[in-house]
């Protein structure tokens, strides 16, 4: 080995959302839409769940902006 660290992605159960008003079901649906090419062969990582929640919150905020 040449001393390079391998990044190991550990799969986790879905964490609770940290954003008020956002449910686990909302994040789960959004994550499955975002990562449909990855599922079901590769379960989602913690980073995937966090990214899905952030993207969902951004989408919800964009929908509520005045036009």
Coordinates of C-alpha atoms in Angstrom, one line a residue:
X1 CA 0.0 0.0 0.0
X2 CA 1.2 3.5 -0.7
X3 CA -0.4 5.1 2.5
X4 CA -3.5 6.3 0.8
X5 CA -6.6 6.2 3.0
X6 CA -9.6 4.6 1.5
X7 CA -12.9 6.4 2.3
X8 CA -15.3 3.8 3.5
X9 CA -19.0 4.8 3.2
X10 CA -20.9 3.3 6.0
X11 CA -24.6 2.8 5.4
X12 CA -26.9 4.0 8.2
X13 CA -30.6 4.0 9.0
X14 CA -32.4 7.2 8.1
X15 CA -31.6 9.9 10.7
X16 CA -34.2 12.2 12.1
X17 CA -34.5 15.5 10.2
X18 CA -33.1 18.5 12.0
X19 CA -35.3 21.0 10.1
X20 CA -38.5 21.9 11.9
X21 CA -41.6 21.0 9.8
X22 CA -39.7 18.4 7.7
X23 CA -40.7 14.8 8.4
X24 CA -38.7 11.6 7.8
X25 CA -41.2 10.5 5.2
X26 CA -40.6 13.8 3.2
X27 CA -36.9 13.4 3.3
X28 CA -37.1 9.7 2.4
X29 CA -39.3 10.4 -0.6
X30 CA -36.9 13.2 -1.7
X31 CA -33.8 11.0 -1.2
X32 CA -35.3 8.1 -3.2
X33 CA -36.0 10.6 -6.1
X34 CA -32.5 12.1 -5.9
X35 CA -30.7 8.7 -5.6
X36 CA -32.9 6.4 -7.7
X37 CA -29.8 5.4 -9.8
X38 CA -28.0 4.3 -6.6
X39 CA -30.9 2.4 -5.0
X40 CA -31.6 -0.4 -4.2
X41 CA -28.1 -1.8 -4.9
X42 CA -26.3 0.7 -2.6
X43 CA -28.1 1.8 0.6
X44 CA -27.9 5.5 1.4
X45 CA -25.1 6.9 3.6
X46 CA -25.4 9.5 6.3
X47 CA -24.1 12.1 3.8
X48 CA -26.8 11.1 1.3
X49 CA -29.5 11.6 3.9
X50 CA -28.1 15.0 4.9
X51 CA -27.8 16.1 1.3
X52 CA -31.4 15.0 0.6
X53 CA -32.7 17.0 3.6
X54 CA -30.8 20.1 2.6
X55 CA -32.0 19.8 -1.0
X56 CA -35.6 19.3 0.1
X57 CA -35.4 22.4 2.4
X58 CA -34.0 24.5 -0.4
X59 CA -36.7 23.3 -2.7
X60 CA -39.5 24.1 -0.2
X61 CA -38.0 27.5 0.5
X62 CA -37.8 28.3 -3.3
X63 CA -41.4 27.3 -3.7
X64 CA -42.5 29.8 -1.0
X65 CA -40.6 32.8 -2.5
X66 CA -42.8 35.5 -3.9
X67 CA -42.9 35.5 -7.7

